[in-house]
Amino acid sequence: MALRFNIPPVTRVLLALLAGVSLVYQAVRYRDLISQSSGKPRHISVIPYISLVPQLVIYYPWVLLTSTLAEQNIATLIIAGVTILYGGKYLERAWGSAEFGKFLLLVTLIPNVVASFVYILWFAITRADTEAFTTIQGSISMQAAFLVAFKQLVPEHTVTILKGLVQVRVKHFPAVFLATNTISGFVFGTDTASVLSWLGFLTSWTYLRFYKVQPDLSGASTGGSTLRGDASETFAFAYFWPDVVHAPVAALADGIYNLLVALKICTPFSAEAVESGNEQATARGEGGLPSLLNHGGARGASGQREEAERRRALALRALDQRLQAAAASRQQPITSASAPPLADSVEKATKNPSGF
């Protein structure tokens, strides 16, 4: 019987590109090492047509994509491969191949473009030769983006390490990842990884928070409606950080958000959007998603049936709640001083229009 590799198409292509680009990169480095040993000095660390060199990117624009898949050593290659294999399978099955491919394109291109400008500006200020040909490469931005997506989809899932000795919830992974790369940048000089991790985090959160179109799982409608962004309170910027710093981070984020709204760069979330986002987050938490280690052959049609049954159950439960609320409202005496519940929620949203 032939072996079956149950890997979705975009994830499969991405793994092949990771192996191919990294192999070519290492082959070129080996060739340069041989050339240097034979008396022909060359810049071993700079391969501008595979990895991203900000000063030379205008001549090799395709490196804005290839540099993310060019790993420098076997350790980072294994980490990238595991991240893409399991994380890619998870997200591609949850979102679909088209949406997953769009997400990958955004979290690859935008961090690399912004990082190029950062290092060009850094060189213009410091005039340091080491910054002139800084090499930017690796899948750090993609790894940060995957962690943000997991935080949105399964925030309360607990990952157990060392037979239960260490237990970490998924919602804490982005902060741990950013802190690790930031400290490493200062201590070991891996500043490119630090910059890419922050840019990958911010790019993915901005897209998922404000722009990604997703099906409505809250059961609020039965017409297959969609939502833009994720207005849920648990996906706000402040909730990525420990509880002790929630207040100052929220104040800073709200100030930036209000400024962007005043400049008409962002559109404030309505009360209905926040409520629907919270219901969406509840639906994801209760319904769950396929396990990272599940084999697709076991899902197949049965997985689709389970998903349909889950959505029907959520829709029925939401309908039952609305019927009970309507019955309760009819029993209450109508007075001139009473106000409709929606007005209260709209008033609250107007007083606190934070979207960050």
Short mmCIF file of C-alpha atoms in Angstrom, two decimals:
data_model
loop_
_atom_site.label_atom_id
_atom_site.label_comp_id
_atom_site.label_asym_id
_atom_site.label_seq_id
_atom_site.Cartn_x
_atom_site.Cartn_y
_atom_site.Cartn_z
CA MET A 1 0.00 0.00 0.00
CA ALA A 2 1.35 3.39 -0.97
CA LEU A 3 2.12 5.85 1.81
CA ARG A 4 -0.34 8.72 2.14
CA PHE A 5 0.88 12.07 3.37
CA ASN A 6 -2.11 13.98 4.60
CA ILE A 7 -0.76 17.51 4.19
CA PRO A 8 -2.95 20.27 2.71
CA PRO A 9 -1.72 21.68 -0.63
CA VAL A 10 -0.43 25.10 0.45
CA THR A 11 1.39 23.62 3.45
CA ARG A 12 2.89 20.92 1.21
CA VAL A 13 4.19 23.49 -1.29
CA LEU A 14 5.55 25.65 1.52
CA LEU A 15 7.47 22.73 3.01
CA ALA A 16 8.95 21.89 -0.39
CA LEU A 17 10.01 25.51 -0.92
CA LEU A 18 11.53 25.66 2.56
CA ALA A 19 13.65 22.59 1.86
CA GLY A 20 14.59 23.72 -1.65
CA VAL A 21 15.50 27.33 -0.87
CA SER A 22 17.45 26.39 2.27
CA LEU A 23 19.33 23.67 0.36
CA VAL A 24 20.30 26.09 -2.42
CA TYR A 25 21.36 28.68 0.14
CA GLN A 26 23.61 26.21 1.95
CA ALA A 27 25.06 24.98 -1.37
CA VAL A 28 26.00 28.53 -2.35
CA ARG A 29 27.57 29.14 1.06
CA TYR A 30 29.58 25.93 0.71
CA ARG A 31 30.75 26.98 -2.76
CA ASP A 32 31.85 30.36 -1.40
CA LEU A 33 33.68 28.66 1.46
CA ILE A 34 35.60 26.50 -1.02
CA SER A 35 36.41 29.57 -3.11
CA GLN A 36 37.76 31.36 -0.06
CA SER A 37 39.94 28.43 0.95
CA SER A 38 41.46 28.39 -2.56
CA GLY A 39 42.63 31.98 -2.24
CA LYS A 40 39.64 33.74 -3.76
CA PRO A 41 38.07 35.77 -0.93
CA ARG A 42 34.34 36.31 -1.16
CA HIS A 43 31.58 37.54 1.12
CA ILE A 44 30.32 34.25 2.50
CA SER A 45 27.58 35.73 4.64
CA VAL A 46 26.02 37.82 1.86
CA ILE A 47 24.00 36.04 -0.80
CA PRO A 48 21.78 38.88 -2.00
CA TYR A 49 19.83 36.86 -4.57
CA ILE A 50 18.50 34.43 -1.92
CA SER A 51 18.56 36.25 1.41
CA LEU A 52 17.40 39.83 1.96
CA VAL A 53 20.08 42.54 2.02
CA PRO A 54 18.24 45.88 2.42
CA GLN A 55 20.83 47.87 0.47
CA LEU A 56 20.54 45.50 -2.51
CA VAL A 57 16.87 44.51 -2.41
CA ILE A 58 16.05 46.84 -5.30
CA TYR A 59 18.17 44.63 -7.57
CA TYR A 60 16.72 41.34 -6.25
CA PRO A 61 13.07 42.05 -5.30
CA TRP A 62 12.13 38.36 -5.20
CA VAL A 63 14.15 37.95 -1.99
CA LEU A 64 11.26 39.61 -0.14
CA LEU A 65 9.68 36.14 -0.44
CA THR A 66 12.63 33.73 -0.66
CA SER A 67 14.50 35.12 2.35
CA THR A 68 11.78 33.86 4.71
CA LEU A 69 12.44 30.30 3.54
CA ALA A 70 16.26 30.47 3.63
CA GLU A 71 17.30 29.06 6.99
CA GLN A 72 20.92 29.42 8.09
CA ASN A 73 21.47 26.11 9.89
CA ILE A 74 19.90 22.72 10.53
CA ALA A 75 18.42 23.73 13.90
CA THR A 76 16.44 26.67 12.53
CA LEU A 77 15.47 24.56 9.50
CA ILE A 78 13.97 21.88 11.75
CA ILE A 79 12.10 24.48 13.82
CA ALA A 80 10.73 26.10 10.66
CA GLY A 81 9.74 22.73 9.20
CA VAL A 82 7.88 21.65 12.34
CA THR A 83 6.16 25.04 12.57
CA ILE A 84 4.97 24.91 8.96
CA LEU A 85 4.00 21.23 9.09
CA TYR A 86 1.81 21.33 12.18
CA GLY A 87 0.89 25.01 12.25
CA GLY A 88 0.23 25.12 8.52
CA LYS A 89 -1.95 21.99 8.62
CA TYR A 90 -3.96 23.47 11.46
CA LEU A 91 -4.53 26.90 9.95
CA GLU A 92 -5.11 25.72 6.39
CA ARG A 93 -7.82 23.30 7.53
CA ALA A 94 -9.41 25.96 9.74
CA TRP A 95 -9.35 28.77 7.16
CA GLY A 96 -9.10 27.08 3.79
CA SER A 97 -6.19 27.11 1.33
CA ALA A 98 -7.00 30.47 -0.29
CA GLU A 99 -7.24 32.40 2.98
CA PHE A 100 -4.19 30.64 4.41
CA GLY A 101 -2.18 31.50 1.28
CA LYS A 102 -3.21 35.16 1.58
CA PHE A 103 -2.20 35.18 5.24
CA LEU A 104 1.23 33.74 4.41
CA LEU A 105 1.80 36.31 1.69
CA LEU A 106 0.99 39.19 4.05
CA VAL A 107 3.09 37.99 6.99
CA THR A 108 6.02 37.34 4.65
CA LEU A 109 6.04 40.45 2.47
CA ILE A 110 5.07 43.19 4.92
CA PRO A 111 7.63 42.35 7.67
CA ASN A 112 10.44 42.02 5.10
CA VAL A 113 9.56 45.33 3.41
CA VAL A 114 9.32 47.20 6.72
CA ALA A 115 12.50 45.55 8.06
CA SER A 116 14.35 46.70 4.92
CA PHE A 117 13.34 50.31 5.58
CA VAL A 118 14.29 49.96 9.26
CA TYR A 119 17.83 48.81 8.46
CA ILE A 120 18.30 51.35 5.67
CA LEU A 121 17.30 54.09 8.11
CA TRP A 122 19.52 52.56 10.78
CA PHE A 123 22.48 52.64 8.41
CA ALA A 124 21.70 56.24 7.40
CA ILE A 125 21.80 57.29 11.07
CA THR A 126 24.76 55.24 12.33
CA ARG A 127 26.79 54.90 9.12
CA ALA A 128 27.97 51.56 10.49
CA ASP A 129 29.41 49.25 7.83
CA THR A 130 27.95 46.23 9.60
CA GLU A 131 24.45 47.62 9.03
CA ALA A 132 25.06 48.32 5.36
CA PHE A 133 24.93 44.65 4.41
CA THR A 134 22.82 43.18 7.18
CA THR A 135 21.28 39.90 6.08
CA ILE A 136 17.60 39.40 6.88
CA GLN A 137 16.32 35.86 6.53
CA GLY A 138 14.47 33.06 8.29
CA SER A 139 10.87 32.23 9.17
CA ILE A 140 10.71 34.19 12.45
CA SER A 141 7.96 36.50 11.20
CA MET A 142 5.92 33.51 10.04
CA GLN A 143 6.33 31.77 13.39
CA ALA A 144 5.15 34.88 15.24
CA ALA A 145 2.15 35.14 12.91
CA PHE A 146 1.19 31.51 13.51
CA LEU A 147 1.25 32.06 17.28
CA VAL A 148 -1.06 35.07 16.94
CA ALA A 149 -3.46 32.97 14.85
CA PHE A 150 -3.43 30.21 17.47
CA LYS A 151 -4.11 32.79 20.16
CA GLN A 152 -7.22 33.80 18.24
CA LEU A 153 -8.45 30.27 17.51
CA VAL A 154 -7.60 28.25 20.64
CA PRO A 155 -6.44 30.69 23.35
CA GLU A 156 -7.33 28.48 26.32
CA HIS A 157 -5.72 25.30 24.98
CA THR A 158 -2.94 24.14 27.28
CA VAL A 159 0.31 22.72 25.90
CA THR A 160 2.00 20.25 28.24
CA ILE A 161 5.78 19.82 28.12
CA LEU A 162 8.06 17.40 29.96
CA LYS A 163 5.25 15.06 31.05
CA GLY A 164 3.22 17.81 32.67
CA LEU A 165 6.12 19.55 34.40
CA VAL A 166 5.57 22.66 32.27
CA GLN A 167 2.09 23.74 31.18
CA VAL A 168 1.56 26.83 29.06
CA ARG A 169 -1.65 28.16 27.57
CA VAL A 170 -1.60 29.03 23.89
CA LYS A 171 -2.63 32.62 24.60
CA HIS A 172 0.70 33.22 26.37
CA PHE A 173 2.88 31.98 23.48
CA PRO A 174 3.09 35.26 21.51
CA ALA A 175 4.32 37.24 24.52
CA VAL A 176 6.87 34.55 25.42
CA PHE A 177 8.07 34.37 21.81
CA LEU A 178 8.47 38.15 21.54
CA ALA A 179 10.22 38.42 24.90
CA THR A 180 12.65 35.62 24.01
CA ASN A 181 13.59 37.14 20.66
CA THR A 182 13.86 40.64 22.09
CA ILE A 183 16.19 39.56 24.90
CA SER A 184 18.20 37.45 22.45
CA GLY A 185 18.59 40.48 20.19
CA PHE A 186 20.18 42.52 22.97
CA VAL A 187 22.26 39.72 24.50
CA PHE A 188 23.42 37.75 21.46
CA GLY A 189 23.11 40.38 18.75
CA THR A 190 20.31 38.63 16.85
CA ASP A 191 18.57 41.92 16.18
CA THR A 192 17.14 40.81 12.84
CA ALA A 193 15.18 38.02 14.54
CA SER A 194 13.90 40.50 17.11
CA VAL A 195 12.74 42.95 14.44
CA LEU A 196 11.10 40.22 12.34
CA SER A 197 9.29 38.73 15.34
CA TRP A 198 7.71 42.07 16.25
CA LEU A 199 6.80 42.88 12.65
CA GLY A 200 5.28 39.43 12.12
CA PHE A 201 3.29 39.79 15.32
CA LEU A 202 1.96 43.26 14.46
CA THR A 203 1.18 42.38 10.83
CA SER A 204 -0.77 39.23 11.68
CA TRP A 205 -2.66 40.82 14.58
CA THR A 206 -3.65 43.86 12.50
CA TYR A 207 -4.91 41.67 9.67
CA LEU A 208 -6.82 39.26 11.91
CA ARG A 209 -8.20 42.05 14.12
CA PHE A 210 -9.46 44.41 11.41
CA TYR A 211 -9.47 42.84 7.95
CA LYS A 212 -9.80 39.05 7.75
CA VAL A 213 -13.23 37.94 6.54
CA GLN A 214 -14.51 34.87 8.37
CA PRO A 215 -17.79 32.95 8.64
CA ASP A 216 -20.13 33.83 11.48
CA LEU A 217 -19.99 30.93 13.96
CA SER A 218 -21.93 32.73 16.67
CA GLY A 219 -25.30 31.50 15.39
CA ALA A 220 -26.61 35.05 15.19
CA SER A 221 -27.78 34.47 11.62
CA THR A 222 -28.68 31.52 9.46
CA GLY A 223 -27.88 32.95 6.04
CA GLY A 224 -24.20 32.05 6.01
CA SER A 225 -23.14 35.62 6.86
CA THR A 226 -19.54 36.67 7.37
CA LEU A 227 -17.67 38.99 9.72
CA ARG A 228 -14.78 41.31 8.97
CA GLY A 229 -12.09 41.25 11.60
CA ASP A 230 -12.33 40.05 15.18
CA ALA A 231 -13.80 42.63 17.57
CA SER A 232 -13.85 40.27 20.53
CA GLU A 233 -12.50 41.63 23.80
CA THR A 234 -10.18 38.65 24.30
CA PHE A 235 -8.34 39.44 21.04
CA ALA A 236 -7.65 43.04 21.99
CA PHE A 237 -4.00 44.10 22.00
CA ALA A 238 -3.78 44.32 25.78
CA TYR A 239 -4.81 40.68 26.20
CA PHE A 240 -1.57 39.47 24.64
CA TRP A 241 0.35 40.55 27.72
CA PRO A 242 0.37 39.52 31.41
CA ASP A 243 -2.50 40.76 33.56
CA VAL A 244 -0.24 43.07 35.55
CA VAL A 245 0.42 45.27 32.49
CA HIS A 246 -3.08 45.13 30.98
CA ALA A 247 -4.05 48.61 32.20
CA PRO A 248 -1.05 50.60 30.87
CA VAL A 249 -0.94 48.64 27.59
CA ALA A 250 -4.69 49.12 27.10
CA ALA A 251 -4.38 52.86 27.79
CA LEU A 252 -1.56 53.19 25.24
CA ALA A 253 -3.35 51.05 22.65
CA ASP A 254 -6.62 52.94 23.11
CA GLY A 255 -4.84 56.25 22.64
CA ILE A 256 -3.27 55.09 19.38
CA TYR A 257 -6.57 53.60 18.22
CA ASN A 258 -8.52 56.79 18.97
CA LEU A 259 -5.92 58.79 17.04
CA LEU A 260 -6.24 56.47 14.03
CA VAL A 261 -10.04 56.75 14.21
CA ALA A 262 -9.80 60.54 14.35
CA LEU A 263 -7.55 60.45 11.27
CA LYS A 264 -10.11 58.15 9.59
CA ILE A 265 -7.49 55.43 9.16
CA CYS A 266 -9.50 52.98 11.27
CA THR A 267 -13.25 52.52 11.57
CA PRO A 268 -14.49 52.01 15.15
CA PHE A 269 -16.20 48.74 15.97
CA SER A 270 -19.92 49.00 16.59
CA ALA A 271 -21.61 47.50 19.65
CA GLU A 272 -23.07 44.78 17.41
CA ALA A 273 -19.60 43.96 16.07
CA VAL A 274 -18.15 43.62 19.58
CA GLU A 275 -21.05 41.44 20.71
CA SER A 276 -20.80 39.27 17.60
CA GLY A 277 -17.02 39.01 18.05
CA ASN A 278 -17.45 37.86 21.64
CA GLU A 279 -20.00 35.26 20.54
CA GLN A 280 -17.63 34.19 17.79
CA ALA A 281 -14.85 33.69 20.31
CA THR A 282 -17.20 31.69 22.55
CA ALA A 283 -18.27 29.54 19.62
CA ARG A 284 -14.66 28.78 18.72
CA GLY A 285 -13.86 27.90 22.33
CA GLU A 286 -16.85 25.61 22.76
CA GLY A 287 -16.77 24.04 19.32
CA GLY A 288 -13.03 23.66 19.15
CA LEU A 289 -10.94 22.88 16.11
CA PRO A 290 -9.29 19.72 14.75
CA SER A 291 -6.30 18.51 16.71
CA LEU A 292 -2.87 19.33 15.34
CA LEU A 293 -2.04 15.65 15.33
CA ASN A 294 -5.26 14.40 13.79
CA HIS A 295 -4.86 12.62 10.47
CA GLY A 296 -6.97 14.02 7.68
CA GLY A 297 -8.06 10.58 6.62
CA ALA A 298 -9.85 10.25 9.91
CA ARG A 299 -11.59 13.57 9.38
CA GLY A 300 -12.71 13.59 5.76
CA ALA A 301 -16.47 13.61 5.40
CA SER A 302 -17.03 12.74 9.06
CA GLY A 303 -15.16 15.90 10.08
CA GLN A 304 -17.37 17.98 7.81
CA ARG A 305 -20.49 16.37 9.29
CA GLU A 306 -19.25 17.09 12.80
CA GLU A 307 -18.60 20.72 11.84
CA ALA A 308 -22.11 21.05 10.38
CA GLU A 309 -23.67 19.50 13.49
CA ARG A 310 -21.67 21.83 15.72
CA ARG A 311 -22.83 24.90 13.80
CA ARG A 312 -26.45 23.76 13.88
CA ALA A 313 -26.24 23.21 17.64
CA LEU A 314 -24.75 26.67 18.14
CA ALA A 315 -27.44 28.25 15.94
CA LEU A 316 -30.23 26.45 17.83
CA ARG A 317 -28.79 27.49 21.17
CA ALA A 318 -28.50 31.14 20.05
CA LEU A 319 -32.06 31.05 18.71
CA ASP A 320 -33.31 29.63 22.00
CA GLN A 321 -31.56 32.38 23.94
CA ARG A 322 -33.10 35.05 21.73
CA LEU A 323 -36.59 33.55 22.11
CA GLN A 324 -36.21 33.48 25.88
CA ALA A 325 -35.03 37.10 25.88
CA ALA A 326 -37.95 38.13 23.69
CA ALA A 327 -40.43 36.34 25.97
CA ALA A 328 -38.92 38.00 29.03
CA SER A 329 -39.10 41.42 27.44
CA ARG A 330 -42.81 40.95 26.61
CA GLN A 331 -43.55 40.12 30.23
CA GLN A 332 -41.94 43.31 31.51
CA PRO A 333 -44.29 46.33 31.73
CA ILE A 334 -43.56 48.95 29.12
CA THR A 335 -43.06 52.36 30.69
CA SER A 336 -41.97 55.66 29.30
CA ALA A 337 -38.79 55.52 31.38
CA SER A 338 -37.64 52.19 29.96
CA ALA A 339 -35.10 52.05 27.15
CA PRO A 340 -34.44 49.23 24.69
CA PRO A 341 -31.48 47.03 25.60
CA LEU A 342 -29.74 47.82 22.30
CA ALA A 343 -29.70 51.51 23.16
CA ASP A 344 -27.82 50.76 26.37
CA SER A 345 -25.20 48.70 24.51
CA VAL A 346 -24.81 51.38 21.83
CA GLU A 347 -24.42 54.04 24.54
CA LYS A 348 -21.73 51.95 26.26
CA ALA A 349 -19.92 51.36 23.00
CA THR A 350 -20.00 55.11 22.28
CA LYS A 351 -18.44 55.88 25.64
CA ASN A 352 -15.73 53.27 25.20
CA PRO A 353 -15.08 52.81 21.46
CA SER A 354 -11.77 50.99 21.84
CA GLY A 355 -10.86 48.55 19.10
CA PHE A 356 -7.32 47.77 20.16
#
